[in-house]
């Protein structure tokens, strides 16, 4: 189960490919860039027939938190409706975003700033357009 996603571009929760960080009391925006050649090289190593899973290139959104930032309805705080959530998920899907997590943006911005070639690979375990909970049995995930 699941799909390996090789991130071609990382976005923040406002759908910008920028990391905002506060330095000496001022907000500094840094571009979050990943090495496309490295991403393509990693994708070329994929062998779905042998691997037993698919690998895709796509965009990743890095949110500030797991619940509200990712439009989940099951957190302690939720000030939006199911309709709001689905509108957001459809919007990001139409932008080519296929993955949600919380680290890729920072990783991409800092490695780019440091001049280090980098790529991000993530495993997605569920389709957020179909639900928020992982329903795959533990035995299958192992």
Short mmCIF file of N, CA and C in Angstrom, two decimals:
data_model
loop_
_atom_site.label_atom_id
_atom_site.label_comp_id
_atom_site.label_asym_id
_atom_site.label_seq_id
_atom_site.Cartn_x
_atom_site.Cartn_y
_atom_site.Cartn_z
N UNK A 1 0.84 -1.21 0.00
CA UNK A 1 0.00 0.00 0.00
C UNK A 1 0.86 1.25 0.00
N UNK A 2 0.31 2.31 -0.47
CA UNK A 2 1.02 3.58 -0.45
C UNK A 2 1.76 3.85 -1.74
N UNK A 3 2.17 5.09 -1.86
CA UNK A 3 2.90 5.55 -3.03
C UNK A 3 4.10 6.34 -2.54
N UNK A 4 5.25 6.15 -3.16
CA UNK A 4 6.42 6.97 -2.86
C UNK A 4 6.30 8.23 -3.71
N UNK A 5 6.40 9.37 -3.05
CA UNK A 5 6.34 10.66 -3.75
C UNK A 5 7.72 11.30 -3.71
N UNK A 6 8.23 11.62 -4.88
CA UNK A 6 9.47 12.39 -4.99
C UNK A 6 9.03 13.83 -5.22
N UNK A 7 9.37 14.69 -4.30
CA UNK A 7 8.89 16.08 -4.35
C UNK A 7 9.64 16.87 -5.40
N UNK A 8 8.86 17.48 -6.31
CA UNK A 8 9.47 18.35 -7.32
C UNK A 8 9.45 19.80 -6.86
N UNK A 9 8.51 20.14 -5.98
CA UNK A 9 8.43 21.50 -5.43
C UNK A 9 7.69 21.43 -4.10
N UNK A 10 8.20 22.17 -3.12
CA UNK A 10 7.59 22.21 -1.79
C UNK A 10 6.92 23.57 -1.57
N UNK A 11 5.74 23.52 -0.98
CA UNK A 11 4.95 24.73 -0.71
C UNK A 11 4.67 24.86 0.77
N UNK A 12 4.44 26.09 1.22
CA UNK A 12 4.00 26.31 2.60
C UNK A 12 2.48 26.23 2.65
N UNK A 13 1.91 26.44 3.82
CA UNK A 13 0.47 26.37 3.99
C UNK A 13 -0.31 27.44 3.25
N UNK A 14 0.40 28.47 2.78
CA UNK A 14 -0.23 29.52 1.98
C UNK A 14 -0.04 29.26 0.48
N UNK A 15 0.48 28.08 0.18
CA UNK A 15 0.71 27.63 -1.20
C UNK A 15 1.79 28.45 -1.91
N UNK A 16 2.83 28.80 -1.15
CA UNK A 16 3.99 29.51 -1.70
C UNK A 16 5.22 28.62 -1.59
N UNK A 17 6.12 28.63 -2.56
CA UNK A 17 7.34 27.84 -2.46
C UNK A 17 8.43 28.60 -1.68
N UNK A 18 8.04 29.09 -0.52
CA UNK A 18 8.93 29.92 0.30
C UNK A 18 8.85 29.50 1.75
N UNK A 19 9.99 29.56 2.42
CA UNK A 19 10.04 29.37 3.87
C UNK A 19 10.20 30.73 4.52
N UNK A 20 9.26 31.10 5.37
CA UNK A 20 9.39 32.32 6.16
C UNK A 20 10.03 31.95 7.49
N UNK A 21 11.11 32.64 7.80
CA UNK A 21 11.78 32.43 9.08
C UNK A 21 12.08 33.79 9.70
N UNK A 22 12.03 33.89 11.00
CA UNK A 22 12.28 35.15 11.68
C UNK A 22 13.73 35.19 12.15
N UNK A 23 14.46 36.19 11.67
CA UNK A 23 15.87 36.36 12.03
C UNK A 23 16.05 37.77 12.56
N UNK A 24 16.52 37.88 13.78
CA UNK A 24 16.75 39.17 14.42
C UNK A 24 15.49 40.04 14.37
N UNK A 25 14.34 39.41 14.60
CA UNK A 25 13.08 40.13 14.65
C UNK A 25 12.47 40.46 13.30
N UNK A 26 13.08 40.02 12.23
CA UNK A 26 12.56 40.30 10.88
C UNK A 26 12.24 39.01 10.15
N UNK A 27 11.14 39.04 9.39
CA UNK A 27 10.77 37.87 8.60
C UNK A 27 11.60 37.84 7.32
N UNK A 28 12.26 36.73 7.11
CA UNK A 28 13.08 36.51 5.92
C UNK A 28 12.44 35.36 5.15
N UNK A 29 12.16 35.57 3.86
CA UNK A 29 11.59 34.53 3.02
C UNK A 29 12.70 33.91 2.18
N UNK A 30 12.79 32.58 2.26
CA UNK A 30 13.81 31.87 1.50
C UNK A 30 13.16 30.91 0.52
N UNK A 31 13.63 30.89 -0.73
CA UNK A 31 13.06 29.96 -1.71
C UNK A 31 13.34 28.51 -1.33
N UNK A 32 12.34 27.68 -1.50
CA UNK A 32 12.47 26.25 -1.22
C UNK A 32 12.66 25.53 -2.55
N UNK A 33 13.90 25.25 -2.88
CA UNK A 33 14.20 24.63 -4.18
C UNK A 33 14.88 23.29 -3.98
N UNK A 34 14.47 22.35 -4.79
CA UNK A 34 15.06 21.02 -4.78
C UNK A 34 15.73 20.75 -6.12
N UNK A 35 16.65 19.81 -6.14
CA UNK A 35 17.41 19.48 -7.34
C UNK A 35 16.57 18.58 -8.24
N UNK A 36 16.12 19.11 -9.36
CA UNK A 36 15.25 18.35 -10.28
C UNK A 36 15.98 17.20 -10.94
N UNK A 37 17.26 17.37 -11.24
CA UNK A 37 18.03 16.27 -11.84
C UNK A 37 18.13 15.10 -10.86
N UNK A 38 18.37 15.41 -9.60
CA UNK A 38 18.43 14.37 -8.57
C UNK A 38 17.07 13.68 -8.44
N UNK A 39 15.99 14.45 -8.46
CA UNK A 39 14.64 13.88 -8.39
C UNK A 39 14.38 12.95 -9.57
N UNK A 40 14.77 13.38 -10.77
CA UNK A 40 14.59 12.55 -11.96
C UNK A 40 15.43 11.27 -11.88
N UNK A 41 16.64 11.40 -11.35
CA UNK A 41 17.51 10.23 -11.19
C UNK A 41 16.89 9.23 -10.22
N UNK A 42 16.33 9.73 -9.13
CA UNK A 42 15.68 8.85 -8.17
C UNK A 42 14.45 8.19 -8.78
N UNK A 43 13.67 8.95 -9.53
CA UNK A 43 12.48 8.39 -10.18
C UNK A 43 12.87 7.28 -11.16
N UNK A 44 14.00 7.46 -11.84
CA UNK A 44 14.45 6.47 -12.81
C UNK A 44 14.82 5.13 -12.16
N UNK A 45 15.09 5.14 -10.87
CA UNK A 45 15.42 3.89 -10.17
C UNK A 45 14.18 3.09 -9.80
N UNK A 46 13.02 3.70 -9.95
CA UNK A 46 11.77 3.04 -9.59
C UNK A 46 11.48 1.88 -10.52
N UNK A 47 11.07 0.77 -9.95
CA UNK A 47 10.68 -0.42 -10.72
C UNK A 47 9.38 -0.94 -10.11
N UNK A 48 8.24 -0.33 -10.49
CA UNK A 48 6.96 -0.69 -9.87
C UNK A 48 6.65 -2.18 -9.90
N UNK A 49 7.01 -2.87 -10.98
CA UNK A 49 6.73 -4.31 -11.07
C UNK A 49 7.52 -5.10 -10.03
N UNK A 50 8.73 -4.65 -9.74
CA UNK A 50 9.56 -5.34 -8.76
C UNK A 50 9.35 -4.80 -7.35
N UNK A 51 9.13 -3.46 -7.25
CA UNK A 51 9.02 -2.82 -5.93
C UNK A 51 7.73 -3.19 -5.21
N UNK A 52 6.66 -3.36 -5.96
CA UNK A 52 5.37 -3.62 -5.34
C UNK A 52 4.65 -2.34 -4.92
N UNK A 53 5.15 -1.20 -5.34
CA UNK A 53 4.51 0.09 -5.06
C UNK A 53 4.85 1.04 -6.20
N UNK A 54 4.09 2.11 -6.30
CA UNK A 54 4.36 3.08 -7.36
C UNK A 54 5.16 4.25 -6.80
N UNK A 55 5.90 4.88 -7.68
CA UNK A 55 6.68 6.07 -7.34
C UNK A 55 6.30 7.15 -8.33
N UNK A 56 6.00 8.35 -7.82
CA UNK A 56 5.60 9.47 -8.67
C UNK A 56 6.37 10.72 -8.27
N UNK A 57 6.48 11.65 -9.21
CA UNK A 57 6.98 12.99 -8.90
C UNK A 57 5.78 13.89 -8.74
N UNK A 58 5.81 14.74 -7.75
CA UNK A 58 4.71 15.66 -7.54
C UNK A 58 5.08 16.72 -6.53
N UNK A 59 4.16 17.59 -6.29
CA UNK A 59 4.39 18.70 -5.35
C UNK A 59 3.95 18.30 -3.95
N UNK A 60 4.62 18.89 -2.97
CA UNK A 60 4.35 18.62 -1.56
C UNK A 60 4.00 19.91 -0.85
N UNK A 61 3.00 19.85 0.02
CA UNK A 61 2.70 20.99 0.87
C UNK A 61 3.18 20.65 2.27
N UNK A 62 3.98 21.55 2.84
CA UNK A 62 4.47 21.40 4.21
C UNK A 62 3.69 22.36 5.09
N UNK A 63 2.92 21.80 5.98
CA UNK A 63 2.08 22.62 6.84
C UNK A 63 2.71 22.82 8.21
N UNK A 64 2.16 23.75 8.97
CA UNK A 64 2.68 24.04 10.30
C UNK A 64 2.26 23.01 11.33
N UNK A 65 1.21 22.25 11.02
CA UNK A 65 0.76 21.23 11.96
C UNK A 65 0.04 20.11 11.22
N UNK A 66 -0.22 19.03 11.93
CA UNK A 66 -0.81 17.84 11.34
C UNK A 66 -2.32 17.95 11.15
N UNK A 67 -2.98 18.73 11.98
CA UNK A 67 -4.44 18.76 11.97
C UNK A 67 -5.00 19.92 11.16
N UNK A 68 -5.07 21.10 11.73
CA UNK A 68 -5.69 22.22 11.01
C UNK A 68 -4.96 22.55 9.72
N UNK A 69 -3.64 22.57 9.75
CA UNK A 69 -2.87 22.92 8.56
C UNK A 69 -3.11 21.98 7.40
N UNK A 70 -3.45 20.73 7.70
CA UNK A 70 -3.69 19.74 6.65
C UNK A 70 -5.18 19.51 6.43
N UNK A 71 -6.01 20.33 7.06
CA UNK A 71 -7.45 20.24 6.84
C UNK A 71 -8.10 19.01 7.44
N UNK A 72 -7.55 18.51 8.53
CA UNK A 72 -8.16 17.34 9.17
C UNK A 72 -9.32 17.78 10.06
N UNK A 73 -10.28 16.92 10.19
CA UNK A 73 -11.48 17.22 10.97
C UNK A 73 -11.44 16.59 12.36
N UNK A 74 -10.43 15.75 12.64
CA UNK A 74 -10.43 14.99 13.88
C UNK A 74 -9.47 15.52 14.95
N UNK A 75 -9.02 16.75 14.83
CA UNK A 75 -8.15 17.34 15.85
C UNK A 75 -8.95 17.95 16.98
N UNK A 76 -8.25 18.39 18.02
CA UNK A 76 -8.91 19.01 19.17
C UNK A 76 -9.57 20.33 18.80
N UNK A 77 -9.02 21.02 17.81
CA UNK A 77 -9.57 22.30 17.35
C UNK A 77 -9.86 22.17 15.87
N UNK A 78 -11.05 22.57 15.47
CA UNK A 78 -11.42 22.52 14.05
C UNK A 78 -12.48 23.57 13.81
N UNK A 79 -12.10 24.67 13.16
CA UNK A 79 -13.00 25.79 12.91
C UNK A 79 -13.45 25.86 11.45
N UNK A 80 -13.58 24.73 10.78
CA UNK A 80 -14.01 24.70 9.39
C UNK A 80 -14.87 23.46 9.19
N UNK A 81 -15.57 23.43 8.09
CA UNK A 81 -16.51 22.35 7.81
C UNK A 81 -15.88 21.30 6.89
N UNK A 82 -16.59 20.21 6.72
CA UNK A 82 -16.19 19.17 5.77
C UNK A 82 -16.12 19.76 4.36
N UNK A 83 -17.06 20.66 4.05
CA UNK A 83 -17.07 21.30 2.72
C UNK A 83 -15.84 22.18 2.53
N UNK A 84 -15.46 22.93 3.58
CA UNK A 84 -14.24 23.76 3.51
C UNK A 84 -13.02 22.88 3.26
N UNK A 85 -12.94 21.79 4.01
CA UNK A 85 -11.82 20.87 3.87
C UNK A 85 -11.74 20.33 2.45
N UNK A 86 -12.85 19.86 1.92
CA UNK A 86 -12.85 19.26 0.59
C UNK A 86 -12.52 20.29 -0.49
N UNK A 87 -12.99 21.52 -0.33
CA UNK A 87 -12.66 22.59 -1.29
C UNK A 87 -11.15 22.82 -1.30
N UNK A 88 -10.54 22.86 -0.11
CA UNK A 88 -9.09 23.05 0.00
C UNK A 88 -8.34 21.87 -0.64
N UNK A 89 -8.75 20.65 -0.31
CA UNK A 89 -8.07 19.47 -0.86
C UNK A 89 -8.18 19.41 -2.38
N UNK A 90 -9.33 19.76 -2.92
CA UNK A 90 -9.48 19.79 -4.38
C UNK A 90 -8.60 20.88 -4.99
N UNK A 91 -8.53 22.03 -4.33
CA UNK A 91 -7.69 23.13 -4.83
C UNK A 91 -6.22 22.71 -4.90
N UNK A 92 -5.69 22.12 -3.82
CA UNK A 92 -4.28 21.74 -3.84
C UNK A 92 -4.04 20.59 -4.81
N UNK A 93 -5.00 19.71 -4.96
CA UNK A 93 -4.87 18.62 -5.93
C UNK A 93 -4.77 19.17 -7.35
N UNK A 94 -5.59 20.17 -7.66
CA UNK A 94 -5.55 20.78 -8.99
C UNK A 94 -4.22 21.49 -9.25
N UNK A 95 -3.53 21.90 -8.18
CA UNK A 95 -2.22 22.53 -8.32
C UNK A 95 -1.09 21.51 -8.47
N UNK A 96 -1.44 20.22 -8.43
CA UNK A 96 -0.43 19.17 -8.57
C UNK A 96 0.18 18.73 -7.26
N UNK A 97 -0.40 19.15 -6.15
CA UNK A 97 0.10 18.74 -4.84
C UNK A 97 -0.45 17.35 -4.55
N UNK A 98 0.46 16.40 -4.32
CA UNK A 98 0.07 15.01 -4.11
C UNK A 98 0.47 14.50 -2.73
N UNK A 99 1.04 15.38 -1.92
CA UNK A 99 1.56 14.94 -0.63
C UNK A 99 1.45 16.08 0.37
N UNK A 100 1.14 15.73 1.62
CA UNK A 100 1.11 16.70 2.72
C UNK A 100 1.96 16.17 3.85
N UNK A 101 2.78 17.04 4.40
CA UNK A 101 3.63 16.68 5.54
C UNK A 101 4.10 17.97 6.19
N UNK A 102 5.16 17.94 6.99
CA UNK A 102 5.56 19.13 7.73
C UNK A 102 7.04 19.47 7.64
N UNK A 103 7.82 18.78 6.83
CA UNK A 103 9.27 19.01 6.83
C UNK A 103 9.91 19.42 5.51
N UNK A 104 9.33 19.05 4.39
CA UNK A 104 9.99 19.24 3.09
C UNK A 104 10.35 20.69 2.79
N UNK A 105 9.48 21.61 3.15
CA UNK A 105 9.72 23.02 2.86
C UNK A 105 10.98 23.52 3.56
N UNK A 106 11.11 23.22 4.83
CA UNK A 106 12.30 23.65 5.59
C UNK A 106 13.55 23.00 5.02
N UNK A 107 13.47 21.70 4.75
CA UNK A 107 14.60 20.97 4.20
C UNK A 107 15.03 21.57 2.86
N UNK A 108 14.06 21.82 1.97
CA UNK A 108 14.38 22.37 0.65
C UNK A 108 14.98 23.77 0.75
N UNK A 109 14.43 24.61 1.60
CA UNK A 109 14.93 25.98 1.73
C UNK A 109 16.34 26.02 2.33
N UNK A 110 16.57 25.22 3.36
CA UNK A 110 17.88 25.26 4.01
C UNK A 110 18.97 24.62 3.17
N UNK A 111 18.66 23.51 2.51
CA UNK A 111 19.69 22.90 1.66
C UNK A 111 19.98 23.79 0.45
N UNK A 112 18.95 24.43 -0.09
CA UNK A 112 19.17 25.36 -1.21
C UNK A 112 20.04 26.53 -0.76
N UNK A 113 19.74 27.10 0.38
CA UNK A 113 20.52 28.23 0.91
C UNK A 113 21.98 27.82 1.13
N UNK A 114 22.20 26.58 1.56
CA UNK A 114 23.55 26.09 1.83
C UNK A 114 24.26 25.58 0.57
N UNK A 115 23.56 25.57 -0.56
CA UNK A 115 24.17 25.10 -1.80
C UNK A 115 24.31 23.59 -1.88
N UNK A 116 23.46 22.87 -1.19
CA UNK A 116 23.50 21.41 -1.17
C UNK A 116 22.40 20.86 -2.06
N UNK A 117 22.78 20.01 -3.01
CA UNK A 117 21.78 19.35 -3.85
C UNK A 117 20.95 18.44 -2.96
N UNK A 118 19.62 18.50 -3.14
CA UNK A 118 18.78 17.68 -2.28
C UNK A 118 17.50 17.25 -2.98
N UNK A 119 16.92 16.21 -2.43
CA UNK A 119 15.63 15.70 -2.89
C UNK A 119 14.85 15.25 -1.67
N UNK A 120 13.54 15.19 -1.81
CA UNK A 120 12.67 14.74 -0.73
C UNK A 120 11.83 13.58 -1.25
N UNK A 121 11.84 12.48 -0.50
CA UNK A 121 11.00 11.33 -0.79
C UNK A 121 10.10 11.08 0.41
N UNK A 122 8.83 10.87 0.15
CA UNK A 122 7.87 10.58 1.21
C UNK A 122 7.01 9.40 0.78
N UNK A 123 6.43 8.73 1.76
CA UNK A 123 5.48 7.68 1.48
C UNK A 123 4.10 8.17 1.88
N UNK A 124 3.16 8.13 0.95
CA UNK A 124 1.78 8.48 1.26
C UNK A 124 1.03 7.19 1.53
N UNK A 125 0.22 7.21 2.59
CA UNK A 125 -0.50 6.00 2.97
C UNK A 125 -2.00 6.08 2.75
N UNK A 126 -2.50 7.28 2.41
CA UNK A 126 -3.93 7.38 2.16
C UNK A 126 -4.22 8.52 1.22
N UNK A 127 -5.38 8.43 0.60
CA UNK A 127 -5.86 9.46 -0.31
C UNK A 127 -6.74 10.39 0.51
N UNK A 128 -6.28 11.61 0.76
CA UNK A 128 -7.02 12.54 1.61
C UNK A 128 -8.35 12.95 1.01
N UNK A 129 -8.53 12.79 -0.28
CA UNK A 129 -9.83 13.07 -0.88
C UNK A 129 -10.84 11.98 -0.51
N UNK A 130 -10.34 10.85 -0.02
CA UNK A 130 -11.21 9.74 0.37
C UNK A 130 -11.36 9.61 1.88
N UNK A 131 -10.53 10.28 2.67
CA UNK A 131 -10.63 10.18 4.12
C UNK A 131 -9.38 10.65 4.83
N UNK A 132 -9.46 10.73 6.16
CA UNK A 132 -8.35 11.23 6.98
C UNK A 132 -7.63 10.14 7.75
N UNK A 133 -8.19 8.95 7.81
CA UNK A 133 -7.64 7.90 8.65
C UNK A 133 -7.01 6.79 7.82
N UNK A 134 -5.91 6.24 8.33
CA UNK A 134 -5.27 5.08 7.71
C UNK A 134 -6.10 3.86 8.09
N UNK A 135 -6.61 3.17 7.11
CA UNK A 135 -7.44 1.99 7.38
C UNK A 135 -6.76 0.69 6.96
N UNK A 136 -5.56 0.80 6.40
CA UNK A 136 -4.82 -0.39 5.99
C UNK A 136 -4.41 -1.17 7.23
N UNK A 137 -4.64 -2.48 7.27
CA UNK A 137 -4.25 -3.28 8.42
C UNK A 137 -2.73 -3.22 8.66
N UNK A 138 -2.35 -3.27 9.92
CA UNK A 138 -0.94 -3.19 10.33
C UNK A 138 -0.09 -4.24 9.62
N UNK A 139 -0.61 -5.44 9.50
CA UNK A 139 0.13 -6.53 8.86
C UNK A 139 0.48 -6.19 7.40
N UNK A 140 -0.41 -5.49 6.73
CA UNK A 140 -0.16 -5.12 5.34
C UNK A 140 0.87 -4.00 5.24
N UNK A 141 0.90 -3.12 6.24
CA UNK A 141 1.87 -2.02 6.24
C UNK A 141 3.29 -2.52 6.50
N UNK A 142 3.42 -3.61 7.21
CA UNK A 142 4.75 -4.16 7.52
C UNK A 142 5.25 -4.88 6.32
#
